[in-house]
Coordinates of C-alpha atoms and ligand atoms in Angstrom, one line a residue:
X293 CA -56.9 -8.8 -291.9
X294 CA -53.6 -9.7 -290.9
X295 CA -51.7 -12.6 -289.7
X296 CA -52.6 -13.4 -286.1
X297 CA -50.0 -12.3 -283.5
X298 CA -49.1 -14.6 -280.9
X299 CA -49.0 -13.8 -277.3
X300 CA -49.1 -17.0 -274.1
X301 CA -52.0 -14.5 -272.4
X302 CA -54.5 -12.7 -273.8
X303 CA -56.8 -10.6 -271.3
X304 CA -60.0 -8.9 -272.0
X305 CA -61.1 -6.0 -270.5
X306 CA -58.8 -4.0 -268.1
X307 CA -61.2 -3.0 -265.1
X308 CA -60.2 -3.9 -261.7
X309 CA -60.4 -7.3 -262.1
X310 CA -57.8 -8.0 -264.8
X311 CA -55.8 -5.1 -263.2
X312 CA -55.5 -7.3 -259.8
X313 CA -54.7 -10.4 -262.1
X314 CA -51.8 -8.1 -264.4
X315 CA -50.3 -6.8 -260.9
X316 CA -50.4 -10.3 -259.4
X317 CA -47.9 -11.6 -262.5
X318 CA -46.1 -8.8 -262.8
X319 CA -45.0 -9.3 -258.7
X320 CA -44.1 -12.9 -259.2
X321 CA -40.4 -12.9 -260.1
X322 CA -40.1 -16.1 -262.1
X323 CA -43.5 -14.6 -265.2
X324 CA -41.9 -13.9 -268.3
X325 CA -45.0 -14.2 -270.1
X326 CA -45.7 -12.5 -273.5
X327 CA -49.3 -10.6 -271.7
X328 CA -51.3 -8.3 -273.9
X329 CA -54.6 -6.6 -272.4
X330 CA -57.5 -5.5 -274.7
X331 CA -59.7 -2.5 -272.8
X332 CA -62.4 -1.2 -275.4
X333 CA -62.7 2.3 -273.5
X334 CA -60.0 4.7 -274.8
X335 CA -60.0 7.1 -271.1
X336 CA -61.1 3.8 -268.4
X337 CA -62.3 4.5 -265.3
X338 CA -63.9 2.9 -262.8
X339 CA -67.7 3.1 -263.0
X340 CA -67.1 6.3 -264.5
X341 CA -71.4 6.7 -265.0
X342 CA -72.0 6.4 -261.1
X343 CA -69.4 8.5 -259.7
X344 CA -72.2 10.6 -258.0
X345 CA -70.8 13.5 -255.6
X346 CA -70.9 12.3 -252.2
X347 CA -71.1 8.5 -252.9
X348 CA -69.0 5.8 -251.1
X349 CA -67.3 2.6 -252.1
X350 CA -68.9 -0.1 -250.4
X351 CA -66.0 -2.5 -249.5
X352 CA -63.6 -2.2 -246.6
X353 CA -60.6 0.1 -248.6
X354 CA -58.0 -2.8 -248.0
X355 CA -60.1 -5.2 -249.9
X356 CA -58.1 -2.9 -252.8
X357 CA -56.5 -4.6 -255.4
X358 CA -53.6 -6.2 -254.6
X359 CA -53.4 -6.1 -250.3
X360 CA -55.2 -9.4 -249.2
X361 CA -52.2 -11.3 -251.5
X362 CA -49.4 -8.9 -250.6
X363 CA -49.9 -6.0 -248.5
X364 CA -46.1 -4.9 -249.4
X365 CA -47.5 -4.1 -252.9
X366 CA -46.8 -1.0 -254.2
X367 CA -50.4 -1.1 -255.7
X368 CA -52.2 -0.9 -252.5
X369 CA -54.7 1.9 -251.6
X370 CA -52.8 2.9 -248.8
X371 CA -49.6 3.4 -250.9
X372 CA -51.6 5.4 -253.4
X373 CA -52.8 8.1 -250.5
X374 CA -49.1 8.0 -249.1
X375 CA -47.7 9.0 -252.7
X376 CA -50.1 11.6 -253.7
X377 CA -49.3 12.8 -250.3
X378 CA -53.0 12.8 -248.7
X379 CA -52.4 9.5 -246.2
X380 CA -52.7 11.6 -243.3
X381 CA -55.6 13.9 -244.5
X382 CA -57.0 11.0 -245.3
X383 CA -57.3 9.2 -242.2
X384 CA -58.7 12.3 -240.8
X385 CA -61.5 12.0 -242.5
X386 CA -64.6 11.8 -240.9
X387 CA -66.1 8.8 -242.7
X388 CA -65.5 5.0 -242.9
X389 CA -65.1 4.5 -246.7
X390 CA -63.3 6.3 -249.2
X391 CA -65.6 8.4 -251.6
X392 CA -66.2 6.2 -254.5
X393 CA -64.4 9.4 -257.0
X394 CA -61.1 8.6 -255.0
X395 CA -60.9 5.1 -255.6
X396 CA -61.8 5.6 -259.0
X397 CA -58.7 7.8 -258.6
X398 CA -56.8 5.2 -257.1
X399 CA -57.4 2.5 -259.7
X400 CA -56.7 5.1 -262.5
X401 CA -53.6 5.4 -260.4
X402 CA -52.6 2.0 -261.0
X403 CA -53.2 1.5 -264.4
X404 CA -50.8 4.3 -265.0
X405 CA -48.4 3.0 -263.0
X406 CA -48.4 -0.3 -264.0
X407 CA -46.0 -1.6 -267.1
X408 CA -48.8 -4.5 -268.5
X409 CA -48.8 -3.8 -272.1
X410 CA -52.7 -2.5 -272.8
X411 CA -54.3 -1.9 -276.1
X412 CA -57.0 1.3 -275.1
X413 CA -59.9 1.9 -277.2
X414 CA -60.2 -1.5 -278.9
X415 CA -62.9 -3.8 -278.1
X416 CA -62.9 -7.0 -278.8
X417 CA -65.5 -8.8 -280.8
X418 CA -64.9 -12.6 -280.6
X419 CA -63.3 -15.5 -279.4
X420 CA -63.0 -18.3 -281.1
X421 CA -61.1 -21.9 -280.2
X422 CA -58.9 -24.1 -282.5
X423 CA -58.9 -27.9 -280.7
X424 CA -56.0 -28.7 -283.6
X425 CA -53.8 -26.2 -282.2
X426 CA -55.7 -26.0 -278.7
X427 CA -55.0 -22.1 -279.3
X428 CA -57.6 -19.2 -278.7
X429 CA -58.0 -16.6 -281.7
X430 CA -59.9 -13.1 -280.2
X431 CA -61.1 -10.7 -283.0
X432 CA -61.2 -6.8 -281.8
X433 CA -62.8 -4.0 -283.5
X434 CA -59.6 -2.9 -285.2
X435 CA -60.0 -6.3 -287.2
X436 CA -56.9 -7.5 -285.7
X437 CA -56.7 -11.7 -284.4
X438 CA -54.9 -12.1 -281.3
X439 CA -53.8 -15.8 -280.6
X440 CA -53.1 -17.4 -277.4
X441 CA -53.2 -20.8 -275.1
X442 CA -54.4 -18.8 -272.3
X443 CA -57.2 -16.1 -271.9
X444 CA -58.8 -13.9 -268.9
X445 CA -62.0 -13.1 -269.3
X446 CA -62.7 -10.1 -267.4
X447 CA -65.6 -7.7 -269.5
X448 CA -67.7 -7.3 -266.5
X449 CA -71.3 -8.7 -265.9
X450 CA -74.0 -8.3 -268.8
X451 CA -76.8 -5.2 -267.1
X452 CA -79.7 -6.9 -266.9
X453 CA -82.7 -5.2 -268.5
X454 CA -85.8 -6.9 -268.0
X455 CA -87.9 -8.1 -270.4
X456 CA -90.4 -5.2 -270.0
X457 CA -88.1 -3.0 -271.3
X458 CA -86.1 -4.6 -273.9
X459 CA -85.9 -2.4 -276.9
X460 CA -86.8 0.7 -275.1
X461 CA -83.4 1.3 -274.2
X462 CA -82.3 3.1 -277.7
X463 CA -85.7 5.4 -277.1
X464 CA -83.6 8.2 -275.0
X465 CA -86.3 8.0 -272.0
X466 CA -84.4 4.7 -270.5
X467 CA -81.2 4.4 -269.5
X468 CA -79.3 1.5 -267.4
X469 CA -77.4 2.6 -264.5
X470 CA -74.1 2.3 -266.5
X471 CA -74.6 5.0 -268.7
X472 CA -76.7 7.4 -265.8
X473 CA -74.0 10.4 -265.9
X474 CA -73.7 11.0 -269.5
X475 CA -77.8 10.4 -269.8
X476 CA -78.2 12.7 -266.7
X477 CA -76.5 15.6 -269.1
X478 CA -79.8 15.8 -271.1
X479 CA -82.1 15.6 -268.2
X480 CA -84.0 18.5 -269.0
X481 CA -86.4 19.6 -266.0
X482 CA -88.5 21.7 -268.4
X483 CA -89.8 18.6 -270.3
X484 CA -88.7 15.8 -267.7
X485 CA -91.1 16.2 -265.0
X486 CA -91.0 12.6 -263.1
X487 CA -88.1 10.2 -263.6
X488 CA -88.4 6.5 -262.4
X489 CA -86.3 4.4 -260.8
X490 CA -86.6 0.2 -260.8
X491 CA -85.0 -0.9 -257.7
X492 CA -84.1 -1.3 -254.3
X493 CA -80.4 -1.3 -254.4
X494 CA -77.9 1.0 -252.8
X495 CA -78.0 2.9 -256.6
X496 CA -81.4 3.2 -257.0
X497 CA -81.0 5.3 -253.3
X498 CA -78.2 7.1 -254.7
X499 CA -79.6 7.7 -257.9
X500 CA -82.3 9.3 -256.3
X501 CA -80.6 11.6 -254.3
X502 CA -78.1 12.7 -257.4
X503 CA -81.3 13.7 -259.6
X504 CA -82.9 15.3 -256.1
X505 CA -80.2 17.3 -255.7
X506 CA -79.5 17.8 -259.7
X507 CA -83.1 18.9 -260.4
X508 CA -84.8 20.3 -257.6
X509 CA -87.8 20.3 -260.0
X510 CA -88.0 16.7 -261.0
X511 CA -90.3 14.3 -259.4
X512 CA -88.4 10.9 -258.1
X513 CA -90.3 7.4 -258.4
X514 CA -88.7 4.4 -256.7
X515 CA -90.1 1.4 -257.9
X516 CA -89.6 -1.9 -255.9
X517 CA -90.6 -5.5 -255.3
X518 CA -89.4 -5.2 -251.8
X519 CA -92.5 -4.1 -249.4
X520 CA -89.9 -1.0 -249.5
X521 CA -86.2 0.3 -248.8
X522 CA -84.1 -1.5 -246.6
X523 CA -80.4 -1.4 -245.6
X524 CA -77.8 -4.1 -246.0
X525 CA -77.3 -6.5 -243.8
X526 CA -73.4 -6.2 -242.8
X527 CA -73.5 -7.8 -239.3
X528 CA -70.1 -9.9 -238.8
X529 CA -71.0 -13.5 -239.2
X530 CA -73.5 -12.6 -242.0
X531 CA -69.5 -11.2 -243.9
X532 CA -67.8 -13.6 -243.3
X533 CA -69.0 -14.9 -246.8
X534 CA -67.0 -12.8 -247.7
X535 CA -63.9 -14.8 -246.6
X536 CA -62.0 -17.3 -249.1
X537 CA -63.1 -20.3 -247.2
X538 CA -66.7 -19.6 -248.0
X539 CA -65.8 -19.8 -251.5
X540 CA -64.4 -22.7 -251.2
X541 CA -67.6 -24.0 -249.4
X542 CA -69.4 -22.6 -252.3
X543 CA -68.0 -23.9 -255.3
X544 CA -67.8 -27.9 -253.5
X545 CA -71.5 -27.6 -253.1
X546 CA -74.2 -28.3 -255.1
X547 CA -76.4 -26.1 -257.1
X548 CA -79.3 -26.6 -255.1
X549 CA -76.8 -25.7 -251.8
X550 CA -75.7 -23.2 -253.5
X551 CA -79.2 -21.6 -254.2
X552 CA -80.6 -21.7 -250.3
X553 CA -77.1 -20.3 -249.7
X554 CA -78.0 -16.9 -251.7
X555 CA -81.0 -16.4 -250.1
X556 CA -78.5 -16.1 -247.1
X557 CA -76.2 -14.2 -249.0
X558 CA -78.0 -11.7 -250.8
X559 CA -79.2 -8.9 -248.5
X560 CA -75.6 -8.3 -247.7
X561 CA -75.2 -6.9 -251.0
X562 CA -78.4 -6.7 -253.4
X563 CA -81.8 -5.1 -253.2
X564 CA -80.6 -3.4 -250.1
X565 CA -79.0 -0.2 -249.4
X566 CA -76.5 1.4 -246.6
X567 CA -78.1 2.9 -244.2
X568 CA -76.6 6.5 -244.1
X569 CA -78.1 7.2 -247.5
X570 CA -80.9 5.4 -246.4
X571 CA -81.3 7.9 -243.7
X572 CA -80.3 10.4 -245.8
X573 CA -83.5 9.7 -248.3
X574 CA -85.8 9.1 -245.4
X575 CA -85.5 12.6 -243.6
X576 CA -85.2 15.1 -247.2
X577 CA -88.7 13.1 -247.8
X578 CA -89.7 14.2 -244.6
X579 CA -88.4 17.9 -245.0
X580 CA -90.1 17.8 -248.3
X581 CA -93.4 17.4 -246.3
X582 CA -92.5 20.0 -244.2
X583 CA -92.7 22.4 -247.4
X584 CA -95.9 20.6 -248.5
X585 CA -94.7 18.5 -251.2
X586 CA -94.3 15.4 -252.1
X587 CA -91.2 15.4 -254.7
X588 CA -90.2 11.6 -254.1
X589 CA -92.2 8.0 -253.7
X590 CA -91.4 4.7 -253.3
X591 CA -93.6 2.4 -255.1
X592 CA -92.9 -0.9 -252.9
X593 CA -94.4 -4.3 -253.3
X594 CA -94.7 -3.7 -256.8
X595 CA -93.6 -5.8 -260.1
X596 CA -93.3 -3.6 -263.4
X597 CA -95.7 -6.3 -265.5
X598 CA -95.9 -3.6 -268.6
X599 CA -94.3 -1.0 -270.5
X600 CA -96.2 1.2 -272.9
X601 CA -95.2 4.5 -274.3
X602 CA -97.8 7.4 -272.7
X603 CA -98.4 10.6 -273.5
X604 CA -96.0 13.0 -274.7
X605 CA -93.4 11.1 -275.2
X606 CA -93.8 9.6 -271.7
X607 CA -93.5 5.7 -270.7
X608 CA -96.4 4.5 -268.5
X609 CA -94.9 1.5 -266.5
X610 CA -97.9 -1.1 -265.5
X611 CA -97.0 -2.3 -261.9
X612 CA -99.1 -5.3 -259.8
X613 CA -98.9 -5.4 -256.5
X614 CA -97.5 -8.2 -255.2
X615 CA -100.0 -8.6 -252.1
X616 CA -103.2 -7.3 -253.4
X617 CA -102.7 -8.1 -257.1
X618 CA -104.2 -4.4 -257.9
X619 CA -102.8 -2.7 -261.2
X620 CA -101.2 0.7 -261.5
X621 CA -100.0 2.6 -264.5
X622 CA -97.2 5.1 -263.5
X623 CA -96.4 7.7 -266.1
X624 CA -92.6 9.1 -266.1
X625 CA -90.7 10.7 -268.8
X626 CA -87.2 9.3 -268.0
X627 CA -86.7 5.7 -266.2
X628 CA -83.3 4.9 -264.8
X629 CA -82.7 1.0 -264.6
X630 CA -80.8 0.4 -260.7
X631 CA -81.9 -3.4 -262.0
X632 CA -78.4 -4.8 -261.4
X633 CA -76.5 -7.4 -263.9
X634 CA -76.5 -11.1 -265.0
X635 CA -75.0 -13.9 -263.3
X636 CA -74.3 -16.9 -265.0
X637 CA -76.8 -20.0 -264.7
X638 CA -80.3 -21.2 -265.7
X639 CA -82.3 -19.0 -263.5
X640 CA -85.0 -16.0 -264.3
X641 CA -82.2 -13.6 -264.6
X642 CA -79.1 -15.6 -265.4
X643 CA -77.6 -16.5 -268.5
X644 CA -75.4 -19.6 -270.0
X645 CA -72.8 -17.6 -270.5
X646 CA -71.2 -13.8 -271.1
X647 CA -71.9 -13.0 -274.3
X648 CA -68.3 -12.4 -275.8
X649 CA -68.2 -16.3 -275.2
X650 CA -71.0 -16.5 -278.0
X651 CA -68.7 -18.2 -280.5
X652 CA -67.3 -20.3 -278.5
X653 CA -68.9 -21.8 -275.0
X654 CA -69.9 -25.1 -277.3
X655 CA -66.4 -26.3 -277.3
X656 CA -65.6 -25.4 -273.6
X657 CA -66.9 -28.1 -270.7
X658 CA -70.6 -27.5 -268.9
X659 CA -72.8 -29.6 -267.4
X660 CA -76.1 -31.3 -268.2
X661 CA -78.1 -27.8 -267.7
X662 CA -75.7 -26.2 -270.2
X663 CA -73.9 -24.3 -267.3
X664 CA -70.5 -23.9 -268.4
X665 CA -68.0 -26.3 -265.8
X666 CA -65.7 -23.5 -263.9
X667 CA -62.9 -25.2 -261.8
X668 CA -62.4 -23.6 -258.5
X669 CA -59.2 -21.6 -260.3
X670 CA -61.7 -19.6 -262.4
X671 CA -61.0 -21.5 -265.7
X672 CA -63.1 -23.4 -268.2
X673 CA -61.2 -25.8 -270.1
X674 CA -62.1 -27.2 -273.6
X675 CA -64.4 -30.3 -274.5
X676 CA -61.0 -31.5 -276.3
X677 CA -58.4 -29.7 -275.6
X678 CA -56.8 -28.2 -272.5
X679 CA -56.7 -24.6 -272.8
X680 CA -58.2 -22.6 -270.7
X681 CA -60.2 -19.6 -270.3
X682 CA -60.4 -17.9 -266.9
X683 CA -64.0 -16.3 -265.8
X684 CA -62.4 -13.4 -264.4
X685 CA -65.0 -11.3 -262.3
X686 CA -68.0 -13.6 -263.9
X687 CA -68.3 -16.3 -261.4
X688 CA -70.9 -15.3 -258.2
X689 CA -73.2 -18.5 -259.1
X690 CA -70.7 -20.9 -258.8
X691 CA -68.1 -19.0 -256.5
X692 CA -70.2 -16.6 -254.6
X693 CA -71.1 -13.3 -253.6
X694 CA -68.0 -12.4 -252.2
X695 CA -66.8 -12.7 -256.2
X696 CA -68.5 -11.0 -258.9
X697 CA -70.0 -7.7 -258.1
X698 CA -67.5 -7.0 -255.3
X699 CA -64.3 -6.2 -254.6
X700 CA -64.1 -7.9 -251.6
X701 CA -61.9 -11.3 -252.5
X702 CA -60.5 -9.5 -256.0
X703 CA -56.7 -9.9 -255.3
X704 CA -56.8 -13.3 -253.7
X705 CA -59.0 -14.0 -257.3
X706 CA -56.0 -12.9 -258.8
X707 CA -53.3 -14.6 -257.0
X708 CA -55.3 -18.2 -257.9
X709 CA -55.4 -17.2 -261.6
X710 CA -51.8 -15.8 -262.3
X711 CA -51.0 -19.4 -260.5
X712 CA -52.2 -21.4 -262.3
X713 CA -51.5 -19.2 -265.5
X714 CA -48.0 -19.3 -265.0
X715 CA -48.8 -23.7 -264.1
X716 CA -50.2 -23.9 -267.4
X717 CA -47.2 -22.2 -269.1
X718 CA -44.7 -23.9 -267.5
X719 CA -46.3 -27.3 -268.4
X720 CA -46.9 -26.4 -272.1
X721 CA -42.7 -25.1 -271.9
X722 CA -41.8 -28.7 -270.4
X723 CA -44.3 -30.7 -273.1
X724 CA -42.8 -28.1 -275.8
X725 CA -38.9 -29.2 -274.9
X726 CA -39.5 -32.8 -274.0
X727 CA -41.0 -32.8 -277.5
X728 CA -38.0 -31.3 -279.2
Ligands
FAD917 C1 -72.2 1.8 -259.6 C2 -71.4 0.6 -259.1 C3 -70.7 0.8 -257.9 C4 -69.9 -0.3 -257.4 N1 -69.3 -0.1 -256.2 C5 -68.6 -1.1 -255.7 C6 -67.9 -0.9 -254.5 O1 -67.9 0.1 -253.9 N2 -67.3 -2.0 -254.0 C7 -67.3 -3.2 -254.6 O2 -66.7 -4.1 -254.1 N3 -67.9 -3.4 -255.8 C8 -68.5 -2.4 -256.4 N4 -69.2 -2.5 -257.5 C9 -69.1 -3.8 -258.2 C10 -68.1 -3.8 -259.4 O3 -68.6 -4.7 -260.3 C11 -66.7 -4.2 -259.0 O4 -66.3 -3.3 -258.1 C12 -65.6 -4.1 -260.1 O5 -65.9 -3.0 -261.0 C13 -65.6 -5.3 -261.0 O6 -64.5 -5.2 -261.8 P1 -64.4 -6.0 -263.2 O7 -63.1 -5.7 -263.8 O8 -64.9 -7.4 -263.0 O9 -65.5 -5.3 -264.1 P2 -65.6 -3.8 -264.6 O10 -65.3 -2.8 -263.6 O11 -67.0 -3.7 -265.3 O12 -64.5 -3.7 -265.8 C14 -64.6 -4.4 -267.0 C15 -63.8 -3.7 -268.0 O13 -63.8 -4.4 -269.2 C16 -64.0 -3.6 -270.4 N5 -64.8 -4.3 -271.4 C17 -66.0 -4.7 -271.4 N6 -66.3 -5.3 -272.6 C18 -65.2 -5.3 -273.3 C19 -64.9 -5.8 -274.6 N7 -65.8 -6.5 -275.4 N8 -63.6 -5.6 -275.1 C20 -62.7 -5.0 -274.3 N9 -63.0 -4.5 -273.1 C21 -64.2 -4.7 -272.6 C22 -64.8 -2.4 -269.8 O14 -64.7 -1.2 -270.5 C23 -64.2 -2.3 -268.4 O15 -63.1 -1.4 -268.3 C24 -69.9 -1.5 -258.1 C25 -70.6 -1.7 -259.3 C26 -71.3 -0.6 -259.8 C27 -72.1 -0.8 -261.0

């Protein structure tokens, strides 16, 4: 190992959420910040195991990153299409949203363009906190200890696997959504006669037209708690959560608020698809009837309570029936997870923290539950000490929906965290001189 090397921001992960936040500093004149970025992916792209031909993004396109804070940015989607030359074609297109391979394009665009110094390929490993020196030390794969006052946490949300199916994921026949493409490449329809899908979300839909289209052969299973599929609910007051002031609402409330608010929330964005591929699942079912088959069902009202290995290599996936209470065993080959990701918090499907912070959420402040305290800024200061770490991208159960798994508020995220970045740096400058 060698000796750490010093830097006043270190950020983790470079997906679109530290992107915004690297854009948002490098745009305010006064930064001169020593930044380094740690992205373990060696080629980063966007999502790059659900870029499924024909699929959509599913935020207005000038929710990109940088437009809500300053729509002069040269970073913006729009500016994107008008220098690759397609602005024109592109607004003759005859679909709302972008397809989701062009944005992908767009943010790839970016992170070219953009000067933030990156280290590719590296992950990192740990974080670890020094109250003496009220410095963070972060360990990446390479070995190598970065130190700074000042970190952005931006990894992503954990997937969630459900407990059924922990420790099957390593067995070939399950894959989460995240790594669907490169799993999809060994799909063989010779020995993979039915796949399954858990979920009701807008992937488990796409994911089952991609493997309907990819392997006219294969048998589709959607399995879901919902009585069955149903579409988003993007009516305009139900969105405007997804203005800042609802945040703000948000994160002054308490956790029980916050808990009756989700229930509101929610079918905006989870367990709930769009309707065009919606409609699009709904009449190739029907077609299929037409030729006398039956290639794809949807297994609704129904909790996956088991998960056994079946016969030839098979899974057989125990479901109960949330109504009647009746048992089923379902036997697929391959089971795609469309089960989503973590949140933060204390409930079913939550946990305390992201893991990277394993080494060090005991020294940062959290509450009586053991939920880590995040001001409304993003950050999470030390027990003793003031250094903080910003949730960047992590924060839907104390900020809301409009945060985490969208990238609906992403730039205005940014502008609040590179503020009070550069706040925090300017202090430590003033305490550092008055001191000298
Ligand atoms: C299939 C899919 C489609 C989606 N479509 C939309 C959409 O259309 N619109 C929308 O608003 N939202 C969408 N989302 C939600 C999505 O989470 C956000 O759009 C966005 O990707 C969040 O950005 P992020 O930077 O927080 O996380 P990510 O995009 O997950 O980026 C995190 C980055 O951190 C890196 N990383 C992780 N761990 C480490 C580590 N230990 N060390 C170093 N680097 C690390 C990863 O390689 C990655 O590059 C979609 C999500 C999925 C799964």
């Amino acid at each position: 190992m060698t000796d750490p090397r010093e830097y006043d921001l270190i950020g983790i992960g470079f997906g679109p959420a530290n992107i915004a936040l690297a854009i948002a500093l490098e745009e305010d004149p006064d930064t001169e910040l020593r930044t380094v970025f740690v992205e373990k992916s060696p080629v980063p792209q966007w999502q790059e195991n659900m870029l499924l031909g024909g699929s959509d993004i599913q935020h207005h396109p000038l929710r990109d990153l940088v437009s809500l804070r300053n729509p002069r940015s040269r970073y913006s989607f729009t500016n994107y299409l008008f220098e690759n030359q397609r602005l024109i074609e592109h607004l003759n297109l005859p679909t709302p949203f972008p397809l989701r391979i062009e944005y992908a394009d767009y943010i790839s665009w970016v992170r070219r363009t953009l000067s933030a110094p990156v280290i590719y390929g590296t992950a990192v490993i740990g974080i670890e906190f020094d109250p003496e020196t009220d410095l963070y030390t972060v360990t990446t794969s390479d070995g190598d200890l970065l130190t700074a006052p000042q970190v952005s946490l931006g990894p992503g949300r954990t997937p969630l696997i459900p407990d059924e199916f922990v420790g099957t994921l390593d067995s070939r026949r399950v894959v989460h959504l995240t790594d669907y493409l490169s799993a999809a490449g060994t799909f063989d329809p010779a020995t993979d006669r039915r796949i399954g899908i858990v979920g009701g979300s807008q992937s488990a839909v796409e994911l089952a037209l991609d493997i309907r289209r990819r392997f006219p052969a294969i048998d589709v299973g959607i399995i879901t708690r919902s009585w069955s599929l149903r579409a988003k609910d993007h009516s305009p007051f139900s969105e405007e959560i997804y203005f800042p002031q609802f945040t703000d609402y948000y994160h002054r409330s308490s956790k029980a608020a916050r808990r009756r608010l989700d229930l509101f929330t929610r079918p905006t964005n989870y367990s709930a698809a769009d309707l065009d591929v919606l409609e699009r699942l709904y009449a190739e079912m029907y077609e299929d009837r037409l030729h006398g088959r039956s290639r794809t069902l949807i297994y609704g009202d129904s909790e996956i309570v088991a998960v056994a290995s079946g016969p030839h290599e098979a899974l057989t996936l125990t479901t109960r029936n949330a109504t009647t209470g009746h048992h089923d065993e379902l036997v697929f080959d391959r089971v795609v997870l469309a089960t989503g990701f973590r949140d933060m918090g204390g409930g079913q499907d939550d946990e305390h923290h992201h893991p990277l912070l394993g080494g060090v959420h005991r020294c940062l402040r959290s509450d009586s539950d053991g939920d880590l305290l995040v001001e409304r800024d993003y950050s999470v200061r030390p027990v003793s000490g003031t250094a903080p770490i910003y949730l960047n991208g992590l924060c839907e159960s104390t900020h809301g929906i409009g945060d985490a798994g969208s990238f609906s508020l992403l730039s205005l995220r940014a502008e609040l965290i590179a503020r009070s970045i550069l706040d925090c740096h300017d202090r430590s400058r003033a305490g550092t001189s008055a001191s000298a």
